[in-house]
mmCIF file of N, CA and C in Angstrom:
data_model
loop_
_atom_site.group_PDB
_atom_site.id
_atom_site.type_symbol
_atom_site.label_atom_id
_atom_site.label_comp_id
_atom_site.label_asym_id
_atom_site.label_seq_id
_atom_site.Cartn_x
_atom_site.Cartn_y
_atom_site.Cartn_z
ATOM 1 N N MET A 19 102.245 112.074 110.496
ATOM 2 C CA MET A 19 101.646 113.384 110.584
ATOM 3 C C MET A 19 100.469 113.458 109.624
ATOM 4 N N MET A 20 99.354 113.900 110.110
ATOM 5 C CA MET A 20 98.161 114.021 109.264
ATOM 6 C C MET A 20 98.165 115.365 108.565
ATOM 7 N N ALA A 21 97.685 115.362 107.327
ATOM 8 C CA ALA A 21 97.528 116.607 106.588
ATOM 9 C C ALA A 21 96.374 117.385 107.206
ATOM 10 N N ARG A 22 96.609 118.658 107.483
ATOM 11 C CA ARG A 22 95.595 119.458 108.161
ATOM 12 C C ARG A 22 95.079 120.616 107.324
ATOM 13 N N THR A 23 95.863 121.093 106.392
ATOM 14 C CA THR A 23 95.441 122.222 105.567
ATOM 15 C C THR A 23 95.361 121.775 104.109
ATOM 16 N N PRO A 24 94.702 122.556 103.274
ATOM 17 C CA PRO A 24 94.688 122.203 101.846
ATOM 18 C C PRO A 24 96.099 122.084 101.263
ATOM 19 N N ALA A 25 97.006 122.929 101.710
ATOM 20 C CA ALA A 25 98.388 122.847 101.219
ATOM 21 C C ALA A 25 99.031 121.529 101.637
ATOM 22 N N ASP A 26 98.784 121.096 102.884
ATOM 23 C CA ASP A 26 99.318 119.817 103.358
ATOM 24 C C ASP A 26 98.755 118.662 102.538
ATOM 25 N N ILE A 27 97.457 118.709 102.301
ATOM 26 C CA ILE A 27 96.809 117.652 101.524
ATOM 27 C C ILE A 27 97.386 117.613 100.112
ATOM 28 N N GLY A 28 97.592 118.768 99.511
ATOM 29 C CA GLY A 28 98.185 118.834 98.176
ATOM 30 C C GLY A 28 99.584 118.263 98.150
ATOM 31 N N ALA A 29 100.377 118.572 99.173
ATOM 32 C CA ALA A 29 101.747 118.055 99.234
ATOM 33 C C ALA A 29 101.751 116.539 99.365
ATOM 34 N N VAL A 30 100.874 116.012 100.208
ATOM 35 C CA VAL A 30 100.775 114.558 100.384
ATOM 36 C C VAL A 30 100.307 113.906 99.088
ATOM 37 N N ALA A 31 99.326 114.492 98.441
ATOM 38 C CA ALA A 31 98.823 113.949 97.175
ATOM 39 C C ALA A 31 99.921 113.934 96.125
ATOM 40 N N ALA A 32 100.740 114.973 96.073
ATOM 41 C CA ALA A 32 101.838 115.021 95.101
ATOM 42 C C ALA A 32 102.858 113.928 95.385
ATOM 43 N N GLN A 33 103.149 113.675 96.656
ATOM 44 C CA GLN A 33 104.078 112.605 97.015
ATOM 45 C C GLN A 33 103.528 111.249 96.602
ATOM 46 N N ILE A 34 102.246 111.036 96.826
ATOM 47 C CA ILE A 34 101.626 109.773 96.437
ATOM 48 C C ILE A 34 101.671 109.622 94.926
ATOM 49 N N GLU A 35 101.350 110.665 94.199
ATOM 50 C CA GLU A 35 101.376 110.620 92.737
ATOM 51 C C GLU A 35 102.779 110.273 92.252
ATOM 52 N N ASP A 36 103.799 110.904 92.824
ATOM 53 C CA ASP A 36 105.174 110.607 92.424
ATOM 54 C C ASP A 36 105.536 109.165 92.731
ATOM 55 N N SER A 37 105.134 108.666 93.892
ATOM 56 C CA SER A 37 105.501 107.301 94.258
ATOM 57 C C SER A 37 104.783 106.260 93.406
ATOM 58 N N THR A 38 103.575 106.552 92.949
ATOM 59 C CA THR A 38 102.857 105.561 92.162
ATOM 60 C C THR A 38 103.386 105.466 90.741
ATOM 61 N N ARG A 39 104.035 106.496 90.267
ATOM 62 C CA ARG A 39 104.636 106.419 88.932
ATOM 63 C C ARG A 39 105.707 105.340 88.884
ATOM 64 N N VAL A 40 106.307 105.064 90.018
ATOM 65 C CA VAL A 40 107.338 104.038 90.097
ATOM 66 C C VAL A 40 106.783 102.677 89.667
ATOM 67 N N PHE A 41 105.508 102.445 89.892
ATOM 68 C CA PHE A 41 104.901 101.154 89.598
ATOM 69 C C PHE A 41 104.113 101.185 88.297
ATOM 70 N N GLY A 42 104.559 101.945 87.339
ATOM 71 C CA GLY A 42 103.837 102.083 86.083
ATOM 72 C C GLY A 42 104.378 101.252 84.942
ATOM 73 N N THR A 43 105.433 100.482 85.188
ATOM 74 C CA THR A 43 106.009 99.666 84.118
ATOM 75 C C THR A 43 106.035 98.196 84.525
ATOM 76 N N ALA A 44 106.055 97.346 83.518
ATOM 77 C CA ALA A 44 106.123 95.903 83.778
ATOM 78 C C ALA A 44 107.359 95.554 84.594
ATOM 79 N N GLN A 45 108.478 96.137 84.241
ATOM 80 C CA GLN A 45 109.728 95.848 84.949
ATOM 81 C C GLN A 45 109.658 96.282 86.410
ATOM 82 N N SER A 46 109.031 97.424 86.663
ATOM 83 C CA SER A 46 108.944 97.893 88.050
ATOM 84 C C SER A 46 108.087 96.968 88.905
ATOM 85 N N LEU A 47 107.044 96.381 88.315
ATOM 86 C CA LEU A 47 106.220 95.427 89.074
ATOM 87 C C LEU A 47 107.019 94.185 89.436
ATOM 88 N N THR A 48 107.760 93.669 88.465
ATOM 89 C CA THR A 48 108.576 92.479 88.721
ATOM 90 C C THR A 48 109.614 92.766 89.800
ATOM 91 N N GLU A 49 110.277 93.914 89.695
ATOM 92 C CA GLU A 49 111.289 94.278 90.687
ATOM 93 C C GLU A 49 110.668 94.431 92.075
ATOM 94 N N TRP A 50 109.488 95.060 92.159
ATOM 95 C CA TRP A 50 108.822 95.217 93.445
ATOM 96 C C TRP A 50 108.468 93.856 94.035
ATOM 97 N N ARG A 51 107.874 93.000 93.205
ATOM 98 C CA ARG A 51 107.449 91.680 93.680
ATOM 99 C C ARG A 51 108.636 90.895 94.205
ATOM 100 N N GLU A 52 109.728 90.893 93.467
ATOM 101 C CA GLU A 52 110.913 90.146 93.887
ATOM 102 C C GLU A 52 111.538 90.748 95.142
ATOM 103 N N ARG A 53 111.554 92.074 95.240
ATOM 104 C CA ARG A 53 112.125 92.737 96.418
ATOM 105 C C ARG A 53 111.360 92.364 97.688
ATOM 106 N N PHE A 54 110.037 92.205 97.563
ATOM 107 C CA PHE A 54 109.230 91.851 98.724
ATOM 108 C C PHE A 54 109.064 90.340 98.898
ATOM 109 N N GLY A 55 109.638 89.565 97.995
ATOM 110 C CA GLY A 55 109.626 88.109 98.128
ATOM 111 C C GLY A 55 108.309 87.442 97.789
ATOM 112 N N TYR A 56 107.489 88.102 96.970
ATOM 113 C CA TYR A 56 106.210 87.543 96.571
ATOM 114 C C TYR A 56 106.330 86.713 95.300
ATOM 115 N N SER A 57 105.554 85.641 95.222
ATOM 116 C CA SER A 57 105.318 84.991 93.939
ATOM 117 C C SER A 57 104.294 85.846 93.207
ATOM 118 N N GLN A 58 104.049 85.564 91.939
ATOM 119 C CA GLN A 58 103.004 86.311 91.235
ATOM 120 C C GLN A 58 101.656 86.129 91.922
ATOM 121 N N ARG A 59 101.356 84.922 92.325
ATOM 122 C CA ARG A 59 100.078 84.661 92.993
ATOM 123 C C ARG A 59 99.971 85.445 94.299
ATOM 124 N N GLN A 60 101.026 85.447 95.097
ATOM 125 C CA GLN A 60 101.005 86.165 96.372
ATOM 126 C C GLN A 60 100.855 87.674 96.157
ATOM 127 N N ALA A 61 101.554 88.212 95.165
ATOM 128 C CA ALA A 61 101.453 89.647 94.868
ATOM 129 C C ALA A 61 100.027 89.985 94.443
ATOM 130 N N ALA A 62 99.457 89.158 93.582
ATOM 131 C CA ALA A 62 98.088 89.394 93.110
ATOM 132 C C ALA A 62 97.103 89.360 94.279
ATOM 133 N N GLU A 63 97.241 88.378 95.155
ATOM 134 C CA GLU A 63 96.347 88.290 96.314
ATOM 135 C C GLU A 63 96.520 89.491 97.233
ATOM 136 N N ALA A 64 97.759 89.939 97.402
ATOM 137 C CA ALA A 64 98.028 91.059 98.308
ATOM 138 C C ALA A 64 97.378 92.354 97.824
ATOM 139 N N ILE A 65 97.295 92.533 96.502
ATOM 140 C CA ILE A 65 96.709 93.780 96.000
ATOM 141 C C ILE A 65 95.281 93.622 95.502
ATOM 142 N N GLY A 66 94.793 92.397 95.458
ATOM 143 C CA GLY A 66 93.388 92.190 95.120
ATOM 144 C C GLY A 66 93.075 92.051 93.644
ATOM 145 N N CYS A 67 93.980 91.434 92.897
ATOM 146 C CA CYS A 67 93.669 91.137 91.496
ATOM 147 C C CYS A 67 93.940 89.653 91.254
ATOM 148 N N SER A 68 93.611 89.169 90.069
ATOM 149 C CA SER A 68 93.879 87.770 89.762
ATOM 150 C C SER A 68 95.352 87.581 89.394
ATOM 151 N N ARG A 69 95.819 86.341 89.517
ATOM 152 C CA ARG A 69 97.196 86.055 89.138
ATOM 153 C C ARG A 69 97.387 86.287 87.649
ATOM 154 N N GLY A 70 96.376 85.973 86.870
ATOM 155 C CA GLY A 70 96.450 86.188 85.429
ATOM 156 C C GLY A 70 96.584 87.663 85.072
ATOM 157 N N ALA A 71 95.841 88.502 85.787
ATOM 158 C CA ALA A 71 95.950 89.948 85.560
ATOM 159 C C ALA A 71 97.351 90.431 85.939
ATOM 160 N N TRP A 72 97.840 89.967 87.093
ATOM 161 C CA TRP A 72 99.182 90.368 87.522
ATOM 162 C C TRP A 72 100.208 89.960 86.467
ATOM 163 N N ALA A 73 100.126 88.736 85.994
ATOM 164 C CA ALA A 73 101.073 88.268 84.972
ATOM 165 C C ALA A 73 100.994 89.143 83.724
ATOM 166 N N GLY A 74 99.792 89.530 83.345
ATOM 167 C CA GLY A 74 99.626 90.411 82.191
ATOM 168 C C GLY A 74 100.278 91.766 82.402
ATOM 169 N N TYR A 75 100.173 92.308 83.617
ATOM 170 C CA TYR A 75 100.823 93.588 83.921
ATOM 171 C C TYR A 75 102.344 93.426 83.857
ATOM 172 N N GLU A 76 102.844 92.333 84.441
ATOM 173 C CA GLU A 76 104.293 92.109 84.457
ATOM 174 C C GLU A 76 104.858 91.875 83.059
ATOM 175 N N HIS A 77 104.113 91.238 82.220
ATOM 176 C CA HIS A 77 104.593 90.945 80.860
ATOM 177 C C HIS A 77 104.329 92.092 79.895
ATOM 178 N N GLY A 78 103.639 93.125 80.366
ATOM 179 C CA GLY A 78 103.343 94.266 79.514
ATOM 180 C C GLY A 78 102.213 94.011 78.541
ATOM 181 N N ASP A 79 101.438 92.947 78.779
ATOM 182 C CA ASP A 79 100.318 92.614 77.893
ATOM 183 C C ASP A 79 99.147 93.571 78.063
ATOM 184 N N GLN A 80 99.048 94.210 79.221
ATOM 185 C CA GLN A 80 97.961 95.145 79.484
ATOM 186 C C GLN A 80 98.490 96.286 80.340
ATOM 187 N N PRO A 81 97.922 97.471 80.192
ATOM 188 C CA PRO A 81 98.389 98.607 80.992
ATOM 189 C C PRO A 81 98.094 98.393 82.473
ATOM 190 N N ILE A 82 98.924 98.984 83.298
ATOM 191 C CA ILE A 82 98.764 98.868 84.749
ATOM 192 C C ILE A 82 97.791 99.955 85.213
ATOM 193 N N PRO A 83 96.628 99.557 85.726
ATOM 194 C CA PRO A 83 95.654 100.551 86.194
ATOM 195 C C PRO A 83 96.201 101.345 87.380
ATOM 196 N N LYS A 84 95.741 102.562 87.486
ATOM 197 C CA LYS A 84 96.183 103.435 88.573
ATOM 198 C C LYS A 84 95.911 102.808 89.939
ATOM 199 N N TYR A 85 94.771 102.136 90.092
ATOM 200 C CA TYR A 85 94.457 101.571 91.413
ATOM 201 C C TYR A 85 95.436 100.466 91.796
ATOM 202 N N ILE A 86 96.003 99.773 90.817
ATOM 203 C CA ILE A 86 97.021 98.755 91.109
ATOM 204 C C ILE A 86 98.279 99.443 91.629
ATOM 205 N N SER A 87 98.691 100.515 90.961
ATOM 206 C CA SER A 87 99.860 101.268 91.424
ATOM 207 C C SER A 87 99.649 101.794 92.841
ATOM 208 N N LEU A 88 98.451 102.298 93.109
ATOM 209 C CA LEU A 88 98.154 102.809 94.447
ATOM 210 C C LEU A 88 98.165 101.695 95.491
ATOM 211 N N ALA A 89 97.625 100.534 95.139
ATOM 212 C CA ALA A 89 97.626 99.399 96.068
ATOM 213 C C ALA A 89 99.057 98.964 96.381
ATOM 214 N N ILE A 90 99.909 98.946 95.377
ATOM 215 C CA ILE A 90 101.318 98.568 95.589
ATOM 216 C C ILE A 90 102.008 99.597 96.469
ATOM 217 N N ALA A 91 101.754 100.867 96.207
ATOM 218 C CA ALA A 91 102.348 101.914 97.042
ATOM 219 C C ALA A 91 101.900 101.759 98.490
ATOM 220 N N ALA A 92 100.617 101.473 98.696
ATOM 221 C CA ALA A 92 100.093 101.295 100.051
ATOM 222 C C ALA A 92 100.765 100.110 100.739
ATOM 223 N N LEU A 93 100.864 98.985 100.034
ATOM 224 C CA LEU A 93 101.527 97.816 100.622
ATOM 225 C C LEU A 93 102.977 98.116 100.967
ATOM 226 N N SER A 94 103.644 98.859 100.090
ATOM 227 C CA SER A 94 105.037 99.213 100.327
ATOM 228 C C SER A 94 105.208 100.032 101.600
ATOM 229 N N LEU A 95 104.175 100.794 101.941
ATOM 230 C CA LEU A 95 104.198 101.622 103.157
ATOM 231 C C LEU A 95 103.648 100.888 104.376
ATOM 232 N N GLY A 96 103.242 99.627 104.191
ATOM 233 C CA GLY A 96 102.751 98.834 105.308
ATOM 234 C C GLY A 96 101.268 98.954 105.557
ATOM 235 N N VAL A 97 100.535 99.609 104.648
ATOM 236 C CA VAL A 97 99.096 99.761 104.798
ATOM 237 C C VAL A 97 98.428 98.473 104.347
ATOM 238 N N GLY A 98 97.535 97.935 105.149
ATOM 239 C CA GLY A 98 96.775 96.753 104.765
ATOM 240 C C GLY A 98 97.413 95.428 105.091
ATOM 241 N N ARG A 99 98.527 95.442 105.760
ATOM 242 C CA ARG A 99 99.155 94.179 106.147
ATOM 243 C C ARG A 99 98.658 93.729 107.483
#
């Protein structure tokens, strides 16, 4: 269902915001990657970052950018496959 009114768009945006918080920790990235059967390299390629960056996010060496969380949420929903 497409959002048609400002209220619909706001509701969809809130759902997306809530779902992306799930991918805000190193542990959540590792759990997501393993659940989908990706290696670190495959996960990085799927979302468009380097394997080194992905490893840094998983190890907690660097903060997870919002666009990475959004890309993971999109992949989880089947967008871009």
